[in-house]
């Protein structure tokens, strides 16, 4: 029966992993404040999130304390929702408008309280997570185009193409140059499939292939520069870079002796191990010590020019986008 539930929430492992991402970027802000990608990330003009519960939960936890979240809040964007296949119940919403945030907070608090029954989680750790979640849920939410029913029964190929065009147009004409977008794996793969430039793909064939076909590691982030041409609907991703030690959930691991395409020049946190035991972000001051492995979710995030960063979490992925005007009048996302 659980398999047909709509709009799944983050698992407790997903909550942990979203928190670890928060700890990772806040730690980097202290250790390496001059990093240009981090500076762009911290100076985002807008934060957008899919209205699906797991995406918004990921957004609120991982971006808690982000300057833009504190000053401007989070704007929901229906185009960032997951692609709905015929049997994909995970892409169908349950509510709209203010009820979205009510459900998001209630389910988040309930899931954290349930963690007290886990052997390796203390009452103090649960209390620390509850405080974090309650503070994160104070973030201002603009329901935007999620004030009415924002999900569909099924997305056809033409529907997906139209949605990508709508999303790109929305980003293109929004004020600002950098956007953090919290979305989902299938949507992000479709975005890279339709928009990744052939020139960049020829220089980075394996990473390009992975961006189009593989899921990012949970709570991962990829920066992508989008170039817009004139007033037409022409645009392309002219640069992409994995951030915050992001890798890929490879369905077919690389052969021995080959360069792992999942790492793409950065250390992947790995989905097969618990974030509490990973080498970097999981070793931040996490209130929970988890010994089990699980996926955080289907979310992903990325940076692009008008540029963005995409992060992957337990059940949804984040993405940050930066738009930068070019001298010739075009813009980069």
Coordinates of N, CA and C in Angstrom, one line a residue, residues 191-304:
X191 N 16.9 18.3 -18.3 CA 17.5 19.7 -18.5 C 18.8 19.6 -19.2
X192 N 19.7 18.7 -18.7 CA 21.0 18.6 -19.3 C 21.0 17.9 -20.7
X193 N 20.1 17.0 -20.8 CA 19.9 16.3 -22.1 C 19.5 17.4 -23.2
X194 N 18.6 18.3 -22.9 CA 18.1 19.2 -23.9 C 19.0 20.4 -24.0
X195 N 19.8 20.8 -23.0 CA 20.5 22.1 -23.0 C 22.0 22.0 -23.0
X196 N 22.6 20.9 -22.7 CA 24.1 20.8 -22.6 C 24.7 21.0 -24.0
X197 N 25.6 22.0 -24.1 CA 26.1 22.3 -25.4 C 27.0 21.2 -26.0
X198 N 27.0 21.0 -27.3 CA 27.8 20.0 -27.9 C 29.3 20.3 -27.7
X199 N 29.7 21.6 -27.7 CA 31.1 22.0 -27.6 C 31.6 21.5 -26.2
X200 N 30.8 21.8 -25.1 CA 31.3 21.4 -23.8 C 31.2 19.9 -23.7
X201 N 30.2 19.3 -24.2 CA 30.1 17.8 -24.2 C 31.3 17.1 -24.9
X202 N 31.8 17.7 -25.9 CA 32.9 17.1 -26.6 C 34.2 17.2 -25.8
X203 N 34.3 18.2 -25.0 CA 35.5 18.3 -24.1 C 35.4 17.5 -22.9
X204 N 34.2 17.2 -22.4 CA 34.0 16.4 -21.2 C 32.9 15.3 -21.5
X205 N 33.2 14.4 -22.4 CA 32.2 13.4 -22.8 C 31.6 12.5 -21.7
X206 N 32.5 12.1 -20.8 CA 32.0 11.2 -19.8 C 31.1 11.9 -18.8
X207 N 31.5 13.1 -18.3 CA 30.7 13.8 -17.4 C 29.4 14.3 -18.0
X208 N 29.5 14.7 -19.3 CA 28.3 15.1 -20.0 C 27.3 13.9 -20.1
X209 N 27.8 12.7 -20.4 CA 26.9 11.5 -20.5 C 26.3 11.3 -19.1
X210 N 27.1 11.4 -18.0 CA 26.6 11.1 -16.7 C 25.5 12.2 -16.3
X211 N 25.7 13.4 -16.7 CA 24.7 14.4 -16.3 C 23.4 14.2 -17.0
X212 N 23.5 13.5 -18.2 CA 22.2 13.3 -18.9 C 21.5 12.0 -18.5
X213 N 22.3 11.0 -17.9 CA 21.7 9.7 -17.7 C 21.8 9.2 -16.3
X214 N 22.6 9.8 -15.4 CA 22.8 9.3 -14.0 C 22.3 10.3 -13.0
X215 N 22.0 9.8 -11.9 CA 21.6 10.7 -10.8 C 22.8 11.3 -10.1
X216 N 22.7 12.5 -9.6 CA 23.7 13.1 -8.8 C 23.7 12.4 -7.4
X217 N 24.8 12.4 -6.7 CA 24.8 11.9 -5.4 C 23.8 12.8 -4.5
X218 N 23.3 12.2 -3.5 CA 22.3 12.9 -2.7 C 23.0 14.1 -2.1
X219 N 22.2 15.2 -2.1 CA 22.7 16.5 -1.6 C 23.9 16.9 -2.4
X220 N 23.9 16.6 -3.7 CA 25.0 17.0 -4.6 C 24.7 18.4 -5.2
X221 N 25.7 18.9 -5.9 CA 25.5 20.3 -6.4 C 26.3 20.4 -7.7
X222 N 25.7 20.9 -8.8 CA 26.4 21.1 -10.0 C 26.2 22.5 -10.5
X223 N 27.2 23.2 -10.9 CA 27.2 24.5 -11.4 C 27.1 24.4 -12.9
X224 N 26.2 25.2 -13.5 CA 26.0 25.2 -15.0 C 25.7 26.6 -15.5
X225 N 26.5 27.0 -16.5 CA 26.3 28.3 -17.1 C 25.4 28.2 -18.3
X226 N 24.3 29.0 -18.3 CA 23.4 29.0 -19.5 C 23.6 30.2 -20.3
X227 N 23.7 30.1 -21.6 CA 23.8 31.2 -22.5 C 22.5 31.4 -23.3
X228 N 21.9 32.6 -23.2 CA 20.7 32.9 -24.0 C 21.1 33.7 -25.2
X229 N 20.4 33.4 -26.3 CA 20.7 34.1 -27.5 C 19.6 35.0 -27.9
X230 N 19.9 36.3 -27.9 CA 18.9 37.3 -28.3 C 17.6 37.2 -27.6
X231 N 16.5 37.4 -28.3 CA 15.1 37.3 -27.7 C 14.5 36.0 -28.1
X232 N 15.2 35.1 -28.7 CA 14.6 33.8 -29.1 C 14.6 32.8 -28.0
X233 N 14.1 31.6 -28.2 CA 14.0 30.6 -27.2 C 15.3 29.7 -27.3
X234 N 16.4 30.2 -27.8 CA 17.6 29.5 -27.9 C 18.5 29.7 -26.7
X235 N 18.9 28.6 -26.1 CA 19.8 28.7 -25.0 C 20.5 27.4 -24.9
X236 N 21.7 27.4 -24.2 CA 22.4 26.2 -24.0 C 23.3 26.3 -22.7
X237 N 23.6 25.1 -22.2 CA 24.5 25.1 -21.0 C 25.9 25.1 -21.6
X238 N 26.7 26.1 -21.3 CA 28.0 26.2 -21.9 C 29.1 25.9 -20.9
X239 N 28.8 25.6 -19.7 CA 29.8 25.2 -18.7 C 29.0 24.4 -17.6
X240 N 29.7 23.4 -17.0 CA 29.1 22.6 -15.9 C 30.2 22.2 -15.0
X241 N 30.0 22.2 -13.7 CA 31.0 21.9 -12.7 C 30.3 21.3 -11.5
X242 N 30.8 20.1 -11.1 CA 30.3 19.5 -9.8 C 30.9 20.2 -8.6
X243 N 30.0 20.6 -7.7 CA 30.4 21.3 -6.5 C 30.2 20.5 -5.2
X244 N 30.7 21.0 -4.1 CA 30.5 20.4 -2.8 C 30.7 18.9 -2.8
X245 N 31.8 18.4 -3.4 CA 32.1 17.0 -3.5 C 31.0 16.1 -4.0
X246 N 30.4 16.6 -5.0 CA 29.3 15.9 -5.7 C 29.8 14.9 -6.6
X247 N 29.1 13.7 -6.7 CA 29.5 12.7 -7.7 C 28.2 12.2 -8.3
X248 N 28.2 11.0 -8.9 CA 27.0 10.4 -9.5 C 26.7 9.1 -8.8
X249 N 25.4 8.7 -8.9 CA 25.0 7.4 -8.5 C 25.1 6.5 -9.7
X250 N 26.2 6.0 -10.0 CA 26.4 5.2 -11.2 C 25.7 3.9 -11.2
X251 N 24.9 3.6 -12.2 CA 24.3 2.3 -12.3 C 25.3 1.2 -12.7
X252 N 26.3 1.6 -13.4 CA 27.3 0.7 -13.9 C 28.7 1.3 -13.5
X253 N 29.3 0.8 -12.4 CA 30.5 1.4 -11.9 C 31.6 1.3 -13.0
X254 N 32.5 2.3 -13.0 CA 33.6 2.2 -14.0 C 34.5 1.0 -13.8
X255 N 35.1 0.6 -15.0 CA 36.0 -0.6 -14.9 C 37.3 -0.2 -14.1
X256 N 37.9 -1.2 -13.6 CA 39.1 -1.0 -12.8 C 40.2 -0.3 -13.7
X257 N 40.8 0.7 -13.1 CA 41.9 1.3 -13.8 C 41.4 2.5 -14.6
X258 N 40.1 2.7 -14.8 CA 39.6 3.9 -15.5 C 39.3 5.0 -14.5
X259 N 39.3 6.2 -15.1 CA 38.9 7.3 -14.2 C 37.5 7.3 -13.9
X260 N 37.1 7.4 -12.7 CA 35.7 7.3 -12.3 C 35.0 8.6 -12.8
X261 N 34.0 8.4 -13.7 CA 33.2 9.5 -14.2 C 32.3 10.1 -13.1
X262 N 32.1 9.3 -12.0 CA 31.3 9.8 -10.9 C 31.9 10.9 -10.1
X263 N 33.2 11.0 -10.2 CA 33.9 11.9 -9.4 C 34.1 13.2 -10.1
X264 N 34.4 13.2 -11.3 CA 34.5 14.3 -12.2 C 35.4 15.4 -11.6
X265 N 36.5 15.0 -11.0 CA 37.4 16.0 -10.5 C 37.2 16.4 -9.1
X266 N 36.2 15.8 -8.4 CA 35.9 16.1 -7.0 C 35.7 14.8 -6.3
X267 N 35.8 14.8 -5.0 CA 35.6 13.7 -4.2 C 34.1 13.4 -4.0
X268 N 33.6 12.3 -4.4 CA 32.2 12.0 -4.3 C 31.9 11.6 -2.9
X269 N 30.9 12.1 -2.2 CA 30.5 11.6 -0.9 C 30.0 10.2 -0.9
X270 N 29.5 9.7 -2.0 CA 29.1 8.3 -2.1 C 27.8 8.1 -1.6
X271 N 26.9 7.4 -2.3 CA 25.6 7.1 -1.8 C 25.5 5.8 -1.1
X272 N 26.5 5.0 -1.3 CA 26.4 3.7 -0.7 C 26.8 3.7 0.8
X273 N 27.4 4.8 1.3 CA 27.8 4.8 2.7 C 27.0 5.9 3.4
X274 N 26.8 5.7 4.7 CA 26.1 6.7 5.5 C 26.8 8.0 5.5
X275 N 26.1 9.1 5.5 CA 26.8 10.4 5.5 C 27.5 10.6 6.8
X276 N 27.1 10.0 7.8 CA 27.7 10.2 9.1 C 29.1 9.5 9.1
X277 N 29.4 8.7 8.1 CA 30.7 8.1 8.1 C 31.5 8.5 6.9
X278 N 31.0 9.4 6.1 CA 31.8 9.8 4.9 C 32.9 10.7 5.3
X279 N 33.9 10.9 4.4 CA 35.1 11.6 4.7 C 35.0 13.1 5.0
X280 N 34.0 13.7 4.5 CA 33.9 15.2 4.6 C 32.6 15.7 5.2
X281 N 31.6 15.9 4.4 CA 30.4 16.6 4.9 C 29.8 15.8 6.0
X282 N 29.9 14.5 6.0 CA 29.2 13.7 7.0 C 29.9 13.8 8.3
X283 N 31.2 14.2 8.3 CA 32.0 14.3 9.6 C 31.9 15.7 10.2
X284 N 31.0 16.5 9.6 CA 30.8 17.8 10.2 C 30.1 17.5 11.5
X285 N 29.8 18.6 12.3 CA 29.2 18.3 13.6 C 27.8 17.9 13.5
X286 N 27.6 16.7 13.1 CA 26.3 16.1 12.9 C 25.7 15.6 14.3
X287 N 24.5 15.9 14.6 CA 23.9 15.5 15.8 C 23.5 14.0 15.8
X288 N 23.6 13.4 14.6 CA 23.2 12.0 14.5 C 24.4 11.1 14.0
X289 N 24.6 10.0 14.6 CA 25.6 9.0 14.1 C 24.8 7.9 13.5
X290 N 24.8 7.8 12.2 CA 24.1 6.7 11.5 C 25.0 5.7 11.0
X291 N 24.7 4.4 11.3 CA 25.6 3.3 10.8 C 25.0 2.6 9.6
X292 N 23.8 3.0 9.2 CA 23.2 2.4 8.1 C 23.3 3.2 6.8
X293 N 23.2 2.6 5.7 CA 23.3 3.3 4.4 C 21.9 3.4 3.8
X294 N 21.6 4.6 3.1 CA 20.4 4.7 2.5 C 20.5 5.9 1.5
X295 N 19.5 6.1 0.7 CA 19.5 7.2 -0.2 C 18.7 8.4 0.4
X296 N 19.2 9.5 0.2 CA 18.5 10.7 0.7 C 17.3 11.0 -0.1
X297 N 17.3 10.8 -1.4 CA 16.2 11.2 -2.2 C 16.5 11.3 -3.6
X298 N 15.6 11.9 -4.3 CA 15.7 12.0 -5.8 C 16.1 13.5 -6.1
X299 N 16.3 14.3 -5.2 CA 16.5 15.7 -5.5 C 17.9 16.0 -6.0
X300 N 18.2 17.1 -6.7 CA 19.5 17.5 -7.2 C 19.6 19.0 -7.3
X301 N 20.9 19.5 -7.3 CA 21.0 20.9 -7.4 C 22.2 21.3 -8.3
X302 N 22.3 22.5 -8.8 CA 23.3 22.8 -9.7 C 23.6 24.3 -9.8
X303 N 24.8 24.7 -10.2 CA 25.1 26.1 -10.4 C 25.2 26.5 -11.9
X304 N 24.7 27.5 -12.4 CA 24.8 27.9 -13.8 C 24.9 29.4 -14.0

